[in-house]
Tab-separated table of C-alpha atoms and ligand atoms in Angstrom:
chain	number	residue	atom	x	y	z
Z	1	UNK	CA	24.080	-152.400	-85.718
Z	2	UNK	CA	27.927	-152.648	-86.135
Z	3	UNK	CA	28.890	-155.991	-84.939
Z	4	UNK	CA	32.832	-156.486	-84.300
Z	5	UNK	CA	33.529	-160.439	-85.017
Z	6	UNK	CA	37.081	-161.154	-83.880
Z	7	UNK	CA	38.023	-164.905	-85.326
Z	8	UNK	CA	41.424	-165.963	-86.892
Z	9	UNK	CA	39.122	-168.578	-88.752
Z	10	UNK	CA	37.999	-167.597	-91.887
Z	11	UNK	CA	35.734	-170.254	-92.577
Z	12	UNK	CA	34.183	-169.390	-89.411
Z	13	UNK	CA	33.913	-165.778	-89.803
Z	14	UNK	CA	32.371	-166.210	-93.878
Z	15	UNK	CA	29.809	-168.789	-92.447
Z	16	UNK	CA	28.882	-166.110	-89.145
Z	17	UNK	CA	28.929	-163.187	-91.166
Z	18	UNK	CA	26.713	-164.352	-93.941
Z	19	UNK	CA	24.395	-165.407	-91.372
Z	20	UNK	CA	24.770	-162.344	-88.967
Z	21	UNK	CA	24.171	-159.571	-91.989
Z	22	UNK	CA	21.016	-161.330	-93.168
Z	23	UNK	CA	19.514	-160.503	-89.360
Z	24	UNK	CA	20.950	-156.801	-90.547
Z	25	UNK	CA	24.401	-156.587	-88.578
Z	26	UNK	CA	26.998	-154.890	-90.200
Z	27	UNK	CA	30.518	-156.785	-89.826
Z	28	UNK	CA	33.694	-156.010	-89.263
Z	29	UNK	CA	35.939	-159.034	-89.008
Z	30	UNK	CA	39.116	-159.103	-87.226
Z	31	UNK	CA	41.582	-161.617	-87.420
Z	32	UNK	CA	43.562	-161.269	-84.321
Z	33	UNK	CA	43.576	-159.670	-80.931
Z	34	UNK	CA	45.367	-156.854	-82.240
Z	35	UNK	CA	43.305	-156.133	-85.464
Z	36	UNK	CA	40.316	-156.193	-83.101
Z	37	UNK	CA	41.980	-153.758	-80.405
Z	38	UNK	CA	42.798	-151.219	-83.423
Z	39	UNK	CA	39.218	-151.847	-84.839
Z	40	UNK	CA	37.814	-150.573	-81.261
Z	41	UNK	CA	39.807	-147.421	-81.558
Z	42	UNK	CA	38.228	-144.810	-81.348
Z	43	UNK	CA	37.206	-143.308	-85.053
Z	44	UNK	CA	34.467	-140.630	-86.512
Z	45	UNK	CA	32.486	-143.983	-87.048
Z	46	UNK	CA	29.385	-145.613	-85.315
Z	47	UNK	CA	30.704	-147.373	-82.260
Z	48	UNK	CA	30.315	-151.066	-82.331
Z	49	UNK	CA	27.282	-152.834	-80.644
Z	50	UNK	CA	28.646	-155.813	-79.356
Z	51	UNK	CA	32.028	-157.555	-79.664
Z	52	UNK	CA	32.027	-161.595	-80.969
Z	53	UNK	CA	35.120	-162.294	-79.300
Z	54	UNK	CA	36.562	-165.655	-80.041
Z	55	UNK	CA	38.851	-166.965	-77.444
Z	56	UNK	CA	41.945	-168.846	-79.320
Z	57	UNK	CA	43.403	-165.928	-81.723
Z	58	UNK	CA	46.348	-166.605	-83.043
Z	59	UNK	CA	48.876	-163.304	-81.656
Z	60	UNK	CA	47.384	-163.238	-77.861
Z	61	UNK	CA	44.542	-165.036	-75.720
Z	62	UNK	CA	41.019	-164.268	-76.438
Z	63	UNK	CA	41.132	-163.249	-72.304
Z	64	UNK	CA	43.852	-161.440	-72.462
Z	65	UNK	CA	42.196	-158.897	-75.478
Z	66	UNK	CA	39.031	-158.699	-73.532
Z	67	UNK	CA	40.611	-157.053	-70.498
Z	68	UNK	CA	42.069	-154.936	-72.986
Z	69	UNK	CA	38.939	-154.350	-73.873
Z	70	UNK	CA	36.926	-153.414	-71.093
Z	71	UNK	CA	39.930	-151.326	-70.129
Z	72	UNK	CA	38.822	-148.813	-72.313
Z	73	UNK	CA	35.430	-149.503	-73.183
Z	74	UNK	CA	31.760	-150.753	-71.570
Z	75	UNK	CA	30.900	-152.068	-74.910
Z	76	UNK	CA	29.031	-155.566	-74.888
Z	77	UNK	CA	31.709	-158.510	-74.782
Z	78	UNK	CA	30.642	-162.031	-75.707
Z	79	UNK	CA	33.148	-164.594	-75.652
Z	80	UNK	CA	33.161	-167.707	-78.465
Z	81	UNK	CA	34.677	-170.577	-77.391
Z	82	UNK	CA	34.908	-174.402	-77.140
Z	83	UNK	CA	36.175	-174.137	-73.805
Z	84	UNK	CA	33.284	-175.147	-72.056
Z	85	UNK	CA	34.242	-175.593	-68.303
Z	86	UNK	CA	32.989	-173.553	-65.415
Z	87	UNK	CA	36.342	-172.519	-64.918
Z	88	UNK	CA	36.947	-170.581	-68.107
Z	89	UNK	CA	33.232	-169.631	-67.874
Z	90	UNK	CA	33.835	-167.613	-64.329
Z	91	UNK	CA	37.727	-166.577	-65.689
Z	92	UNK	CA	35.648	-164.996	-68.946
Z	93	UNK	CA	32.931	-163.418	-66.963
Z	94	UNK	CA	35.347	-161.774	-64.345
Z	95	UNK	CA	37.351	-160.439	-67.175
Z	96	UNK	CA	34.161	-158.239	-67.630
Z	97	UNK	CA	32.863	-160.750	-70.813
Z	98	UNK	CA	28.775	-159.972	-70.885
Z	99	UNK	CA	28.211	-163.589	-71.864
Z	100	UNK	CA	29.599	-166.714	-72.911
Z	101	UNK	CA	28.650	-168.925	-75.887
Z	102	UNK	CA	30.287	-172.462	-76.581
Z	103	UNK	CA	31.373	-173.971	-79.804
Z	104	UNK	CA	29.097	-175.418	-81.339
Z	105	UNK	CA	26.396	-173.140	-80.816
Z	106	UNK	CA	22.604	-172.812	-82.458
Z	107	UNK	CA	22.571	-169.990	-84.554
Z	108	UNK	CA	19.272	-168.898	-82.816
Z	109	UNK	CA	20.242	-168.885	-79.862
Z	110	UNK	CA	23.537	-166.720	-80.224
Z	111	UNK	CA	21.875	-164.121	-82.123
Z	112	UNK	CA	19.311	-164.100	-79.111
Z	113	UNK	CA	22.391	-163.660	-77.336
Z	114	UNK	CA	23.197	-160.714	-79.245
Z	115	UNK	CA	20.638	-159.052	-78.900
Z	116	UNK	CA	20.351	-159.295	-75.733
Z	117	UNK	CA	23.467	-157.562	-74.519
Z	118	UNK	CA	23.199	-155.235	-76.991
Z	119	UNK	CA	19.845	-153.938	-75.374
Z	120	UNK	CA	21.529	-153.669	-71.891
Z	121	UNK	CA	24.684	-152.055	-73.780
Z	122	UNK	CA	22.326	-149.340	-75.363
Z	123	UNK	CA	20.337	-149.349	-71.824
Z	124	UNK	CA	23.453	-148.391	-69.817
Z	125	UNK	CA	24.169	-145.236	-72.534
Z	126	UNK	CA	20.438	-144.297	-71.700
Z	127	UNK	CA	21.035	-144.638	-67.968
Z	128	UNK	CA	24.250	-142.957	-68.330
Z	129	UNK	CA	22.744	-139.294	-69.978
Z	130	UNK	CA	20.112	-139.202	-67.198
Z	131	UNK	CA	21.271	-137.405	-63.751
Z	132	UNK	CA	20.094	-140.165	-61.432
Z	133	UNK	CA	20.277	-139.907	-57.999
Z	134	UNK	CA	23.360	-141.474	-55.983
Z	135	UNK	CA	22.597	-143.413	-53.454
Z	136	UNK	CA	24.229	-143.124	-49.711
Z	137	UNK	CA	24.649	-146.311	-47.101
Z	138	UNK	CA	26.775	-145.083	-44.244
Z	139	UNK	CA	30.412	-144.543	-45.641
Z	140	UNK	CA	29.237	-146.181	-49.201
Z	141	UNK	CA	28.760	-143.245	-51.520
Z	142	UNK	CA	27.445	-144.880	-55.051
Z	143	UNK	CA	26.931	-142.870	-58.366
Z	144	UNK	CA	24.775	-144.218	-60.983
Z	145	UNK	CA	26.028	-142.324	-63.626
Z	146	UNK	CA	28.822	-142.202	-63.059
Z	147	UNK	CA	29.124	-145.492	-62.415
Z	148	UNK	CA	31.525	-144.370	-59.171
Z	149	UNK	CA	31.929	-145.989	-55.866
Z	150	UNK	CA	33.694	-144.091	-52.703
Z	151	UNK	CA	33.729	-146.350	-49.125
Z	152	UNK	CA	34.880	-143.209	-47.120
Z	153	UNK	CA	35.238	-140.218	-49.836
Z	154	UNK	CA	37.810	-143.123	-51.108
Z	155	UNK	CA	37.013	-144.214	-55.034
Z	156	UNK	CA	37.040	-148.142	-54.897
Z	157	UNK	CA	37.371	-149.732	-58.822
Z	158	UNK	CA	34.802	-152.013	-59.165
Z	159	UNK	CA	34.317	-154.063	-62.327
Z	160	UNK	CA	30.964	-153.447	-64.272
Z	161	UNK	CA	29.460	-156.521	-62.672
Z	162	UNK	CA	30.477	-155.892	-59.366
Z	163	UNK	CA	29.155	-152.558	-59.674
Z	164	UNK	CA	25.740	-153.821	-61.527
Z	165	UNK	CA	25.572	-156.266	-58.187
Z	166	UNK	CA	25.856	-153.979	-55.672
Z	167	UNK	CA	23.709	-151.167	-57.629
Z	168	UNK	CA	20.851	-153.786	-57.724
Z	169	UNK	CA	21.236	-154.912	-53.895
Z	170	UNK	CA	21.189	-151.501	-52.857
Z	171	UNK	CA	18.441	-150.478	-54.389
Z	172	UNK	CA	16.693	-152.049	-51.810
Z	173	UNK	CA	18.853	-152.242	-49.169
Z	174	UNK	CA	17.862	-154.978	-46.351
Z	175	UNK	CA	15.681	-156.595	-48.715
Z	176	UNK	CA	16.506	-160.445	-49.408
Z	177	UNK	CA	17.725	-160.842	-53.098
Z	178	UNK	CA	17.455	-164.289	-54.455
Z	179	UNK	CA	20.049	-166.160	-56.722
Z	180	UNK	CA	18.172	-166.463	-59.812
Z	181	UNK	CA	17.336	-162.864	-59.473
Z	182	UNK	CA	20.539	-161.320	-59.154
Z	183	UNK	CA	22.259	-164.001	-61.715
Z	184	UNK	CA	19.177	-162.877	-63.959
Z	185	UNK	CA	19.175	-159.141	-63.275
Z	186	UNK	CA	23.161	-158.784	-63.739
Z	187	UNK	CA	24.228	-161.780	-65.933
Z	188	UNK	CA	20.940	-161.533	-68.085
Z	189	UNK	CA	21.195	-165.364	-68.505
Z	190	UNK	CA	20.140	-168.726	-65.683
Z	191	UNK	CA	22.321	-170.946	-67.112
Z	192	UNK	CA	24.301	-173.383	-64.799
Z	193	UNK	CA	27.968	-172.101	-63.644
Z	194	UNK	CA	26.805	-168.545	-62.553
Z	195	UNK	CA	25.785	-169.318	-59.288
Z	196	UNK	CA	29.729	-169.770	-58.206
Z	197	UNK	CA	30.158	-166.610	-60.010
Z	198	UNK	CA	27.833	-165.122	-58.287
Z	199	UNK	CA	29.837	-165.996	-55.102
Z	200	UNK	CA	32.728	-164.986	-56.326
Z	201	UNK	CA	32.060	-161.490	-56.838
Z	202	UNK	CA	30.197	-161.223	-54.140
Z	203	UNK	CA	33.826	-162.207	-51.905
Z	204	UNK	CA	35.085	-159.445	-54.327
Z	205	UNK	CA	32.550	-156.918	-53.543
Z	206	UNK	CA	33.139	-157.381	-49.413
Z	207	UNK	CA	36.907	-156.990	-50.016
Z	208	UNK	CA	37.488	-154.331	-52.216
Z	209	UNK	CA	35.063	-152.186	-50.535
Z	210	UNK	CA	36.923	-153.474	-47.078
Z	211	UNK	CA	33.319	-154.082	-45.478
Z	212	UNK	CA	32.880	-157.583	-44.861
Z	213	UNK	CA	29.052	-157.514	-43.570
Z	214	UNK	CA	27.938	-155.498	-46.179
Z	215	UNK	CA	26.702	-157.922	-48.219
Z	216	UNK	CA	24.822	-160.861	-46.188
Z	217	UNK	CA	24.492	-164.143	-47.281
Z	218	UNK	CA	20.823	-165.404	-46.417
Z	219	UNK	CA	21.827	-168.964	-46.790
Z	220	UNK	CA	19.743	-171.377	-49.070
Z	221	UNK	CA	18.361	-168.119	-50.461
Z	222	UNK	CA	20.551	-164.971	-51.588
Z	223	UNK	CA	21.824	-161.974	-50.500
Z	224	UNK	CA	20.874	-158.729	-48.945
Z	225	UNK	CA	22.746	-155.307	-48.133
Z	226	UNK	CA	23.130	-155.012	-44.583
Z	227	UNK	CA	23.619	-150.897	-44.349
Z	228	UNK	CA	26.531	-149.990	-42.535
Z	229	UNK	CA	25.743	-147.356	-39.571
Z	230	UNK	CA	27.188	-144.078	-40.809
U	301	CA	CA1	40.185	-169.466	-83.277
């Protein structure tokens, strides 16, 4: 797998890389936002698996590059950081980061990491070429696919996790969802912080698609999709 390790240190990057190509990754190192933004473009080569994004680059914020990112691309994000706060955990994550590893991390667990969002990258590719069905909850029109929501024949741009959310709620829809499950079924991770995430785009879900009672909170529990009447 192409891995795309953005990181203005080079003592950093030599130590990663040696490490990463012995578990068979195939770097490319970038040492600034910009290198890594030109590296994405597209070319006649393999696309990248996942991203290694480190967050203080030396011509523009680690945050700033991965909107740029997910601007153009669904490719698997993970951010590399010593900023460890919840904060800069939930700003990361809303900038459409897949996951979040702090400085100093075990080796083990970041190429678990790795892994991991690379499956779900390769998963949504698969999910992507199959003509699944859309599914219809009063005005809420949502497209698997395509990956498109319409609240009234309107589009509505939802982020990839907001869409992932409200994909998995209404797959089921007036069926109680709990935390854990959602954080673990769209986050792919249970580790502390997410739950306020988890919140978060949830207020972003009821506002952008301008229905406030669509998604319920079942207090002390989860959530649930309360279909709208058509
Ligand atoms: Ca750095």
């Amino acid at each position: 797998m192409r891995l795309l390790l953005v990181e203005d240190d080079d003592h950093v990057a030599a130590a990663l890389s040696a490490v990463l190509s012995r578990h068979g990754f195939r770097i490319v190192h970038a040492r600034s936002g910009e290198e890594a933004l030109q590296a994405l473009l597209p070319a006649d080569k393999e696309p990248f698996g996942v991203v290694l994004l480190d967050l203080g680059l030396p011509d523009q914020d680690g945050y700033e590059v991965c909107g740029k990112i997910r601007k153009r691309s669904a490719i698997p994000v993970i951010m590399v950081t010593a900023r460890s706060d919840v904060r800069s955990r939930i700003h990361g994550l809303n900038l459409g980061a897949d996951d979040y590893v702090v400085k100093p991390y075990d080796t083990g667990e970041l190429l678990a990491r790795i892994h991991a969002v690379a499956r779900r990258g390769s998963a949504v590719e698969d999910t992507g070429a199959t003509p699944l069905a859309a599914l219809r909850l009063g005005p809420v029109h949502i497209e698997l696919p395509t990956r498109r929501v319409s609240v009234d024949g309107n589009e509505v741009q939802l982020t990839r996790k907001e869409f992932d959310l409200l994909a998995l709620l209404a797959q089921r829809p007036g069926v109680v969802f709990r935390r854990e499950q959602i954080i673990s079924e769209v986050w792919r991770t249970s580790w502390e912080g997410t739950g306020r995430t988890l919140e978060v785009h949830v207020a972003s879900l009821r506002s952008k698609l301008r229905l406030p009672a669509l998604v319920e909170t079942v207090r002390g529990v989860g959530y649930r999709l309360v279909p709208p009447s058509a």
